[in-house]
Tab-separated table of C-alpha atoms in Angstrom:
chain	number	residue	atom	x	y	z
A	119	MET	CA	48.166	74.870	31.226
A	120	SER	CA	48.935	75.306	27.595
A	121	ALA	CA	47.111	75.313	24.352
A	122	VAL	CA	49.024	74.307	21.277
A	123	SER	CA	49.518	77.275	19.008
A	124	VAL	CA	50.671	77.389	15.435
A	125	HIS	CA	52.913	80.134	14.078
A	126	GLN	CA	53.938	80.199	10.451
A	127	LEU	CA	57.407	81.703	10.829
A	128	ALA	CA	58.741	80.524	7.478
A	129	GLN	CA	57.739	78.521	4.434
A	130	CYS	CA	60.025	75.723	5.488
A	131	ILE	CA	62.177	75.217	8.573
A	132	THR	CA	65.300	73.082	8.309
A	133	CYS	CA	66.273	73.096	11.982
A	134	HIS	CA	65.606	74.998	15.177
A	135	ALA	CA	66.712	75.414	18.784
A	136	TRP	CA	65.187	76.986	21.891
A	137	SER	CA	66.865	79.623	24.012
A	138	PRO	CA	67.671	78.531	27.599
A	139	ASP	CA	64.498	80.127	29.038
A	140	HIS	CA	62.361	79.115	26.015
A	141	SER	CA	61.486	82.759	25.336
A	142	MET	CA	63.325	82.738	22.020
A	143	ILE	CA	63.769	80.329	19.177
A	144	ALA	CA	66.527	80.163	16.586
A	145	LEU	CA	65.584	78.609	13.264
A	146	CYS	CA	66.827	78.253	9.727
A	147	PRO	CA	64.205	79.166	7.104
A	148	ASN	CA	65.754	76.728	4.615
A	149	ASN	CA	68.507	79.109	3.518
A	150	ASN	CA	71.939	80.276	4.712
A	151	GLU	CA	70.510	82.421	7.544
A	152	VAL	CA	69.516	81.798	11.121
A	153	HIS	CA	66.563	83.830	12.382
A	154	ILE	CA	66.015	84.374	16.088
A	155	TYR	CA	62.425	84.998	17.091
A	156	LYS	CA	61.347	86.420	20.410
A	157	MET	CA	57.938	86.146	22.029
A	158	SER	CA	56.370	89.532	22.678
A	159	GLU	CA	52.685	90.035	23.404
A	160	ASP	CA	51.661	86.585	22.208
A	161	LYS	CA	53.409	87.097	18.924
A	162	TRP	CA	56.739	85.824	17.706
A	163	GLU	CA	58.839	88.673	16.339
A	164	ARG	CA	62.129	88.415	14.557
A	165	ALA	CA	64.817	89.821	16.849
A	166	HIS	CA	68.064	88.860	15.097
A	167	VAL	CA	69.273	87.491	11.792
A	168	LEU	CA	72.566	85.605	11.902
A	169	GLN	CA	74.236	85.806	8.492
A	170	LYS	CA	77.569	84.155	8.055
A	171	HIS	CA	77.052	80.775	6.402
A	172	ASP	CA	77.170	80.410	2.615
A	173	GLN	CA	74.782	77.475	2.314
A	174	ILE	CA	71.791	75.914	4.073
A	175	VAL	CA	72.142	75.752	7.837
A	176	SER	CA	71.614	72.106	8.785
A	177	GLY	CA	71.979	72.199	12.554
A	178	ILE	CA	71.495	74.648	15.431
A	179	ASP	CA	71.967	74.127	19.146
A	180	TRP	CA	71.601	76.730	21.886
A	181	GLY	CA	73.651	76.116	25.036
A	182	SER	CA	71.411	76.316	28.077
A	183	THR	CA	74.063	77.519	30.543
A	184	SER	CA	76.604	79.256	28.291
A	185	ASN	CA	73.883	80.938	26.156
A	186	LYS	CA	76.094	80.273	23.112
A	187	ILE	CA	74.601	79.161	19.806
A	188	VAL	CA	76.394	76.700	17.555
A	189	THR	CA	75.361	76.485	13.909
A	190	VAL	CA	76.584	74.067	11.251
A	191	SER	CA	75.935	74.223	7.539
A	192	HIS	CA	76.262	72.480	4.214
A	193	ASP	CA	79.140	74.921	3.587
A	194	ARG	CA	81.210	72.550	5.833
A	195	ASN	CA	81.824	75.201	8.475
A	196	SER	CA	80.515	75.912	11.908
A	197	TYR	CA	80.090	79.123	13.901
A	198	VAL	CA	79.814	79.621	17.617
A	199	TRP	CA	77.732	82.727	18.326
A	200	SER	CA	77.904	84.565	21.625
A	201	LEU	CA	75.769	87.485	22.692
A	202	GLU	CA	77.849	90.602	23.363
A	203	GLY	CA	75.618	93.518	24.280
A	204	SER	CA	72.756	93.219	21.842
A	205	GLU	CA	74.834	91.672	19.055
A	206	TRP	CA	75.453	88.027	18.270
A	207	VAL	CA	79.181	87.734	17.530
A	208	PRO	CA	80.309	84.759	15.429
A	209	THR	CA	83.502	82.737	15.856
A	210	LEU	CA	84.432	80.533	12.945
A	211	VAL	CA	85.131	76.881	13.740
A	212	ILE	CA	86.921	75.085	10.923
A	213	LEU	CA	85.607	71.544	11.005
A	214	ARG	CA	88.082	70.146	8.433
A	215	LEU	CA	85.313	68.371	6.510
A	216	ASN	CA	85.087	67.666	2.788
A	217	ARG	CA	81.299	67.160	2.846
A	218	ALA	CA	78.350	68.982	4.380
A	219	ALA	CA	77.852	69.180	8.129
A	220	LEU	CA	74.442	67.707	8.974
A	221	CYS	CA	73.728	67.999	12.684
A	222	THR	CA	75.185	69.366	15.897
A	223	GLN	CA	74.747	69.279	19.657
A	224	TRP	CA	76.441	70.921	22.666
A	225	SER	CA	77.792	68.513	25.254
A	226	PRO	CA	75.993	68.682	28.646
A	227	GLN	CA	78.804	70.781	30.172
A	228	GLU	CA	78.917	72.899	27.006
A	229	ASN	CA	82.701	72.759	26.772
A	230	LYS	CA	82.497	70.618	23.621
A	231	PHE	CA	80.128	70.171	20.716
A	232	ALA	CA	79.707	67.343	18.246
A	233	VAL	CA	79.013	67.682	14.526
A	234	GLY	CA	77.788	64.844	12.295
A	235	SER	CA	78.631	65.100	8.624
A	236	GLY	CA	78.189	63.688	5.147
A	237	ALA	CA	81.908	62.876	5.164
A	238	LYS	CA	81.239	59.735	7.310
A	239	THR	CA	82.944	61.486	10.201
A	240	VAL	CA	82.006	63.091	13.492
A	241	CYS	CA	83.797	66.260	14.660
A	242	ILE	CA	84.284	66.876	18.359
A	243	CYS	CA	85.044	70.567	18.833
A	244	TYR	CA	86.478	72.127	21.981
A	245	TYR	CA	87.815	75.522	22.965
A	246	GLU	CA	91.553	76.074	23.422
A	247	GLN	CA	92.041	78.900	25.861
A	248	GLU	CA	95.707	79.632	25.036
A	249	ASN	CA	95.041	80.030	21.307
A	250	ASN	CA	91.559	81.579	21.660
A	251	TRP	CA	90.438	79.036	19.102
A	252	TRP	CA	87.913	76.201	18.660
A	253	VAL	CA	89.660	72.974	17.671
A	254	SER	CA	87.930	70.214	15.715
A	255	LYS	CA	89.003	66.627	16.389
A	256	LEU	CA	87.669	63.996	14.014
A	257	ILE	CA	86.353	60.480	14.580
A	258	ARG	CA	87.189	58.913	11.231
A	259	LYS	CA	86.727	55.549	9.530
A	260	ARG	CA	83.991	54.384	11.855
A	261	HIS	CA	80.872	55.206	9.866
A	262	ASN	CA	80.166	53.731	6.455
A	263	SER	CA	77.824	56.550	5.484
A	264	SER	CA	76.567	60.008	6.501
A	265	VAL	CA	76.073	60.712	10.190
A	266	THR	CA	72.464	61.831	10.574
A	267	SER	CA	72.322	62.714	14.248
A	268	VAL	CA	74.470	62.958	17.364
A	269	SER	CA	73.494	62.830	21.029
A	270	TRP	CA	75.553	63.368	24.193
A	271	HIS	CA	75.337	61.120	27.211
A	272	PRO	CA	74.859	63.143	30.441
A	273	ASN	CA	78.414	62.142	31.498
A	274	ASN	CA	79.841	64.524	28.850
A	275	ILE	CA	82.072	61.733	27.459
A	276	LEU	CA	79.922	59.275	25.540
A	277	LEU	CA	78.422	60.274	22.219
A	278	ALA	CA	75.785	58.299	20.310
A	279	THR	CA	75.468	58.620	16.539
A	280	THR	CA	73.093	57.340	13.881
A	281	SER	CA	74.047	56.917	10.268
A	282	THR	CA	72.540	56.156	6.878
A	283	ASP	CA	74.457	52.872	7.012
A	284	GLY	CA	71.665	51.822	9.406
A	285	LYS	CA	73.772	51.599	12.516
A	286	CYS	CA	73.757	53.381	15.842
A	287	ARG	CA	77.144	53.698	17.525
A	288	VAL	CA	78.444	54.958	20.842
A	289	PHE	CA	81.904	56.551	21.089
A	290	SER	CA	84.128	57.908	23.780
A	291	THR	CA	85.060	61.548	23.216
A	292	PHE	CA	87.495	61.907	26.074
A	293	ILE	CA	89.849	64.816	25.386
A	294	LYS	CA	92.897	65.337	27.585
A	295	GLY	CA	92.931	68.727	29.233
A	296	VAL	CA	89.200	69.225	28.634
A	297	ASP	CA	87.700	66.221	30.404
A	298	LYS	CA	88.647	64.801	33.768
A	299	ARG	CA	88.798	61.097	34.518
A	300	ASP	CA	85.848	60.004	36.595
A	301	SER	CA	86.894	58.916	40.087
A	302	LYS	CA	84.432	56.027	39.893
A	303	ALA	CA	86.420	54.636	37.008
A	304	SER	CA	83.786	52.890	34.931
A	305	SER	CA	84.821	51.118	31.755
A	306	SER	CA	83.315	53.822	29.558
A	307	SER	CA	85.300	56.662	31.112
A	308	GLU	CA	88.611	54.862	30.562
A	309	ALA	CA	88.188	54.672	26.807
A	310	LYS	CA	90.403	56.805	24.583
A	311	PHE	CA	89.144	59.471	22.207
A	312	GLY	CA	87.280	57.979	19.247
A	313	GLU	CA	87.058	54.497	20.716
A	314	GLN	CA	83.839	52.727	19.792
A	315	ILE	CA	81.993	51.454	22.857
A	316	VAL	CA	79.214	49.644	21.025
A	317	GLN	CA	77.708	49.304	17.570
A	318	LEU	CA	73.990	48.577	17.384
A	319	ASP	CA	73.042	46.691	14.265
A	320	LEU	CA	69.265	46.670	14.563
A	321	SER	CA	68.166	48.493	11.421
A	322	TYR	CA	68.815	47.560	7.813
A	323	SER	CA	67.800	50.990	6.572
A	324	TRP	CA	68.780	54.596	7.337
A	325	ALA	CA	68.867	55.440	11.030
A	326	PHE	CA	67.945	58.863	12.416
A	327	GLY	CA	67.260	60.831	15.551
A	328	VAL	CA	69.258	59.219	18.333
A	329	LYS	CA	68.657	60.464	21.899
A	330	TRP	CA	69.725	59.426	25.416
A	331	SER	CA	67.191	59.381	28.210
A	332	PRO	CA	67.745	62.067	30.903
A	333	SER	CA	69.693	59.600	33.100
A	334	GLY	CA	71.631	58.161	30.160
A	335	ASN	CA	70.339	54.642	30.871
A	336	THR	CA	68.262	54.269	27.729
A	337	LEU	CA	68.990	55.108	24.120
A	338	ALA	CA	66.276	55.609	21.499
A	339	TYR	CA	66.575	55.996	17.740
A	340	VAL	CA	64.473	55.455	14.651
A	341	GLY	CA	64.906	53.646	11.352
A	342	HIS	CA	63.553	54.585	7.943
A	343	ASN	CA	61.814	51.202	7.948
A	344	SER	CA	59.067	52.565	10.254
A	345	MET	CA	60.688	51.189	13.383
A	346	ILE	CA	61.719	52.790	16.641
A	347	TYR	CA	64.467	51.187	18.732
A	348	PHE	CA	64.992	51.389	22.496
A	349	VAL	CA	68.277	50.182	23.968
A	350	ASP	CA	68.948	49.638	27.676
A	351	ASP	CA	72.273	48.703	29.298
A	352	VAL	CA	74.319	50.289	26.515
A	353	GLY	CA	77.651	48.518	26.738
A	354	PRO	CA	79.029	45.042	26.094
A	355	SER	CA	75.597	43.361	26.333
A	356	PRO	CA	72.934	45.870	25.345
A	357	LEU	CA	69.261	45.059	25.708
A	358	ALA	CA	67.364	46.133	22.606
A	359	GLN	CA	63.671	46.455	21.896
A	360	ASN	CA	62.013	47.515	18.702
A	361	VAL	CA	58.526	48.766	18.035
A	362	ALA	CA	57.171	48.497	14.485
A	363	LEU	CA	54.959	51.383	13.432
A	364	ARG	CA	51.776	51.111	11.456
A	365	ASN	CA	52.476	54.405	9.732
A	366	LEU	CA	55.213	56.311	7.945
A	367	PRO	CA	58.704	56.471	9.476
A	368	LEU	CA	59.826	58.840	12.205
A	369	ARG	CA	62.659	61.329	11.824
A	370	ASP	CA	63.521	62.306	15.388
A	371	VAL	CA	62.724	61.474	18.997
A	372	LEU	CA	62.749	63.261	22.345
A	373	PHE	CA	62.700	61.858	25.871
A	374	ILE	CA	60.369	63.861	28.076
A	375	SER	CA	61.087	61.521	31.001
A	376	GLU	CA	62.827	58.178	31.550
A	377	LYS	CA	59.688	56.359	30.480
A	378	VAL	CA	58.069	58.615	27.869
A	379	VAL	CA	59.330	59.383	24.379
A	380	ILE	CA	57.886	61.609	21.661
A	381	GLY	CA	58.630	60.693	18.058
A	382	VAL	CA	58.124	63.024	15.092
A	383	GLY	CA	58.123	62.052	11.453
A	384	TYR	CA	56.508	61.850	8.059
A	385	ASP	CA	52.975	61.390	9.383
A	386	CYS	CA	53.052	65.060	10.491
A	387	ASN	CA	51.681	64.026	13.874
A	388	PRO	CA	53.942	63.458	16.885
A	389	MET	CA	53.644	60.019	18.469
A	390	VAL	CA	53.890	59.186	22.164
A	391	PHE	CA	55.694	56.037	23.319
A	392	ALA	CA	55.887	54.857	26.905
A	393	ALA	CA	57.557	52.096	28.881
A	394	ASP	CA	55.526	50.095	31.386
A	395	GLU	CA	56.804	48.938	34.790
A	396	SER	CA	58.672	46.003	33.297
A	397	GLY	CA	60.393	48.342	30.842
A	398	ILE	CA	58.491	47.236	27.729
A	399	TRP	CA	58.026	50.106	25.284
A	400	SER	CA	54.888	50.565	23.231
A	401	PHE	CA	53.063	53.168	21.174
A	402	VAL	CA	50.499	55.053	23.242
A	403	ARG	CA	48.805	57.588	20.989
A	404	PHE	CA	49.219	60.425	18.554
A	405	LEU	CA	49.762	63.779	20.212
A	406	VAL	CA	47.310	65.818	18.158
A	407	GLU	CA	44.296	63.719	19.167
A	408	THR	CA	44.740	65.017	22.705
A	409	LYS	CA	44.666	68.764	22.079
A	410	THR	CA	42.120	69.232	24.844
A	411	VAL	CA	44.324	67.695	27.532
A	412	SER	CA	45.582	70.689	29.492
A	413	SER	CA	48.616	69.063	31.093
A	414	ALA	CA	50.351	68.082	27.874
A	415	PRO	CA	54.090	68.111	28.525
A	416	THR	CA	56.385	70.511	26.746
A	417	TYR	CA	58.521	69.220	23.981
A	418	GLY	CA	61.008	70.845	21.661
A	419	SER	CA	62.218	68.306	19.170
A	420	GLN	CA	63.583	69.017	15.749
A	421	VAL	CA	60.443	69.297	13.690
A	422	ARG	CA	61.432	68.532	10.160
A	423	ARG	CA	60.455	69.628	6.688
A	424	GLY	CA	56.769	69.374	5.922
A	425	LEU	CA	55.726	69.823	9.498
A	426	ILE	CA	54.317	73.055	10.786
A	427	LEU	CA	56.372	74.326	13.662
A	428	THR	CA	54.394	73.715	16.807
A	429	LEU	CA	55.281	75.708	19.864
A	430	GLU	CA	54.100	75.222	23.383
A	431	ASN	CA	54.465	77.606	26.275
A	432	SER	CA	54.089	75.331	29.236
A	433	SER	CA	56.732	74.442	31.790
A	434	VAL	CA	60.284	73.825	30.689
A	435	PHE	CA	61.190	70.191	30.677
A	436	SER	CA	64.306	69.315	32.563
B	971	MET	CA	65.522	37.761	15.161
B	972	ALA	CA	69.305	37.964	15.319
B	973	GLY	CA	69.498	34.633	17.114
B	974	VAL	CA	67.384	32.958	14.435
B	975	GLY	CA	69.615	34.480	11.753
B	976	GLU	CA	72.783	32.990	13.165
B	977	PHE	CA	71.142	29.611	13.434
B	978	VAL	CA	70.045	29.629	9.799
B	979	GLU	CA	73.420	30.865	8.601
B	980	ALA	CA	75.138	27.998	10.417
B	981	ASP	CA	72.680	25.548	8.908
B	982	ASN	CA	73.616	24.271	5.509
B	983	ALA	CA	71.456	24.810	2.456
B	984	GLU	CA	70.668	21.107	2.064
B	985	ALA	CA	69.083	20.944	5.506
B	986	ILE	CA	66.923	23.975	4.701
B	987	ILE	CA	65.811	22.418	1.419
B	988	THR	CA	64.884	19.199	3.227
B	989	ARG	CA	62.863	21.187	5.744
B	990	ILE	CA	61.048	23.023	2.963
B	991	GLU	CA	60.242	19.725	1.209
B	992	HIS	CA	58.819	18.421	4.467
B	993	LYS	CA	56.815	21.645	4.825
B	994	SER	CA	55.549	21.273	1.263
B	995	SER	CA	53.964	17.882	1.896
B	996	LYS	CA	52.384	19.186	5.092
B	997	ILE	CA	50.880	22.096	3.162
B	998	GLU	CA	49.488	19.764	0.485
B	999	SER	CA	47.693	17.762	3.136
B	1000	LEU	CA	46.332	20.963	4.803
B	1001	LEU	CA	45.074	22.186	1.423
B	1002	ARG	CA	43.310	18.850	0.831
B	1003	GLN	CA	41.547	19.348	4.159
B	1004	GLY	CA	40.493	22.852	3.047
B	1005	LYS	CA	42.611	24.556	5.720
B	1006	HIS	CA	43.908	27.272	3.403
B	1007	VAL	CA	44.861	29.774	6.078
B	1008	GLU	CA	46.720	27.122	8.079
B	1009	ALA	CA	48.590	26.174	4.915
B	1010	LEU	CA	49.699	29.765	4.302
B	1011	LYS	CA	50.831	30.162	7.930
B	1012	THR	CA	52.842	26.961	7.660
B	1013	ALA	CA	54.416	28.179	4.426
B	1014	LEU	CA	55.403	31.518	5.990
B	1015	GLU	CA	56.779	29.942	9.152
B	1016	GLY	CA	60.505	29.368	9.177
B	1017	SER	CA	60.983	31.290	5.934
B	1018	PRO	CA	64.687	31.529	5.207
B	1019	PRO	CA	65.265	35.284	4.728
B	1020	ASN	CA	68.566	35.134	6.597
B	1021	THR	CA	70.300	32.780	4.225
B	1022	ARG	CA	71.952	34.047	1.066
B	1023	ASP	CA	71.287	30.807	-0.773
B	1024	GLU	CA	68.958	31.613	-3.686
B	1025	ARG	CA	67.905	27.930	-4.026
B	1026	CYS	CA	66.455	27.989	-0.514
B	1027	LYS	CA	64.642	31.255	-1.180
B	1028	SER	CA	63.180	29.920	-4.444
B	1029	ALA	CA	62.148	26.643	-2.837
B	1030	ASN	CA	60.294	28.447	-0.068
B	1031	TRP	CA	58.712	30.861	-2.530
B	1032	ILE	CA	57.262	27.925	-4.477
B	1033	VAL	CA	55.690	26.649	-1.261
B	1034	VAL	CA	54.339	30.084	-0.248
B	1035	HIS	CA	53.054	30.637	-3.794
B	1036	ARG	CA	51.189	27.330	-3.693
B	1037	ALA	CA	49.465	28.268	-0.423
B	1038	LEU	CA	48.874	31.880	-1.417
B	1039	MET	CA	47.147	31.001	-4.696
B	1040	ALA	CA	44.800	28.636	-2.845
B	1041	ILE	CA	43.449	31.467	-0.674
B	1042	ARG	CA	39.949	32.506	-1.737
B	1043	ASP	CA	38.347	34.024	1.347
B	1044	LEU	CA	40.383	37.088	2.358
B	1045	ASP	CA	38.103	37.893	5.325
B	1046	ALA	CA	38.841	34.484	6.791
B	1047	LEU	CA	42.541	34.958	6.102
B	1048	PHE	CA	42.858	38.265	7.926
B	1049	SER	CA	40.591	37.326	10.807
B	1050	SER	CA	42.915	34.467	11.724
B	1051	LEU	CA	46.341	35.676	10.537
B	1052	ASP	CA	48.356	37.045	13.466
B	1053	PRO	CA	50.190	40.391	13.086
B	1054	GLU	CA	53.560	38.627	13.394
B	1055	TYR	CA	53.032	37.239	9.870
B	1056	TYR	CA	52.264	40.618	8.255
B	1057	ASP	CA	55.833	41.703	7.459
B	1058	ILE	CA	56.910	38.369	5.988
B	1059	LEU	CA	53.683	38.031	3.970
B	1060	MET	CA	54.242	41.521	2.521
B	1061	LYS	CA	57.726	40.475	1.393
B	1062	TYR	CA	56.306	37.473	-0.438
B	1063	LEU	CA	53.586	39.616	-2.039
B	1064	TYR	CA	56.293	41.842	-3.553
B	1065	ARG	CA	58.178	38.768	-4.704
B	1066	GLY	CA	54.953	37.598	-6.334
B	1067	LEU	CA	54.406	40.963	-8.029
B	1068	SER	CA	57.960	40.868	-9.375
B	1069	THR	CA	57.257	37.637	-11.287
B	1070	GLY	CA	54.974	39.453	-13.732
B	1071	ASP	CA	52.776	36.356	-13.971
B	1072	ARG	CA	49.179	37.532	-14.494
B	1073	PRO	CA	47.240	35.249	-12.083
B	1074	THR	CA	49.957	35.596	-9.409
B	1075	CYS	CA	49.957	39.389	-9.674
B	1076	ASP	CA	46.139	39.503	-9.524
B	1077	GLN	CA	46.122	37.455	-6.345
B	1078	CYS	CA	49.024	39.386	-4.795
B	1079	LEU	CA	47.338	42.727	-5.486
B	1080	ARG	CA	44.091	41.515	-3.905
B	1081	VAL	CA	45.916	40.403	-0.768
B	1082	HIS	CA	48.154	43.514	-0.828
B	1083	GLU	CA	45.126	45.818	-0.652
B	1084	ARG	CA	43.749	44.053	2.396
B	1085	LEU	CA	47.122	43.654	4.073
B	1086	THR	CA	47.839	47.386	3.681
B	1087	GLN	CA	44.502	48.223	5.330
B	1088	LYS	CA	45.369	45.883	8.152
B	1089	ALA	CA	49.100	46.463	8.665
B	1090	GLY	CA	49.498	50.061	7.425
B	1091	LEU	CA	52.121	51.769	5.298
B	1092	GLY	CA	54.817	50.912	7.843
B	1093	CYS	CA	54.622	47.289	6.733
B	1094	ILE	CA	55.297	48.279	3.095
B	1095	LEU	CA	58.225	50.451	4.196
B	1096	ARG	CA	59.783	47.616	6.165
B	1097	THR	CA	59.552	45.429	3.069
B	1098	LEU	CA	60.991	47.998	0.675
B	1099	THR	CA	63.843	49.136	2.926
B	1100	ASP	CA	65.042	45.687	3.925
B	1101	THR	CA	67.597	44.800	1.278
B	1102	VAL	CA	69.409	42.305	3.515
B	1103	ASN	CA	66.754	39.834	4.651
B	1104	THR	CA	65.093	39.265	1.294
B	1105	VAL	CA	62.766	36.363	0.610
């Protein structure tokens, strides 16, 4: 179905995001700009340059239903970009941070986005119709160090974070007037804004790259101690597993199904992990060894510094 | 691991020291029988990384050092040492290297080379990043 192709779009790519139909990609070439590339005749061509930030852009996310792009930067600000005609129009979102913003993600319903920062805080931003304004609400005094990644649970309320204090935490981000109480009142949907649901204390070193599985039943994240952690039953009594790696640490992970995870990191070769029937996770293989396999699944994780951006054109993962 | 940690923390230092003394005499008898690998395994087992008591850590290091220095045949060591011991052995190798003692460092470097081949760079990273459960 797809052959892996390599496109050198920039010397170094700090972050990237796919467009909803995967025909375009927004990336930061390690400066204050965001470049949008479009596929035309088997070649990626630069279609737009988004210039508004003053410093390195550290996070990009492209909303799959709203088609809005959110960017965050070391300049401590965020912009929401919407396509009007053929122009990307920015709206400034003041995050109220005193340190760099490091990562961002749209919530599943795309009415909120989360920003992790070097100020030991997480910003939850939402749109206020009456003021025509994005508001940033902060989760303070919960992290002891920088927040390295954020991930939304499919229920649009729970947010998982990883931090350089080694911990992975899950918070409620319920905002009155934006979110509705779930009729099947589970314990997690009753929590107030900023309430910590669980703190996972598995790693003693920096934690990165947290992700929920598509159903939200499993949480995966990585530690800088060459470990990957899988957590089931996130709540009062979580069930944690860890897999020690033989090689250098990972930086980010991506669920391609409930039972398969791709990890990317400092070995410059994505790793495949899978859970067996009893739910035990283990390392399966490196991705690059299997170039010849035609049915390799699509992935679009944040490929970090030092890795060549690898793009695949097979079916869109859901 | 967490369960073990709580247990050790609740234990008092004296009990740990007594256990290590008991372990020490067992290791001496294994060494007399020429079971060097068994002696090292015994020394590594029940290492007290979860306690903050430096006396316990030192006492166990003396025992591990005794068994480690007796190892001559590295092929035999790594053919019978299970992967579960790799991370804790690596921690003790770095403790050995930090002593600066010439024969200890020589032995630790020899074992380190083979252990890295066997356990990979991930094992070194787990040792270097873990500043809480030190040996």
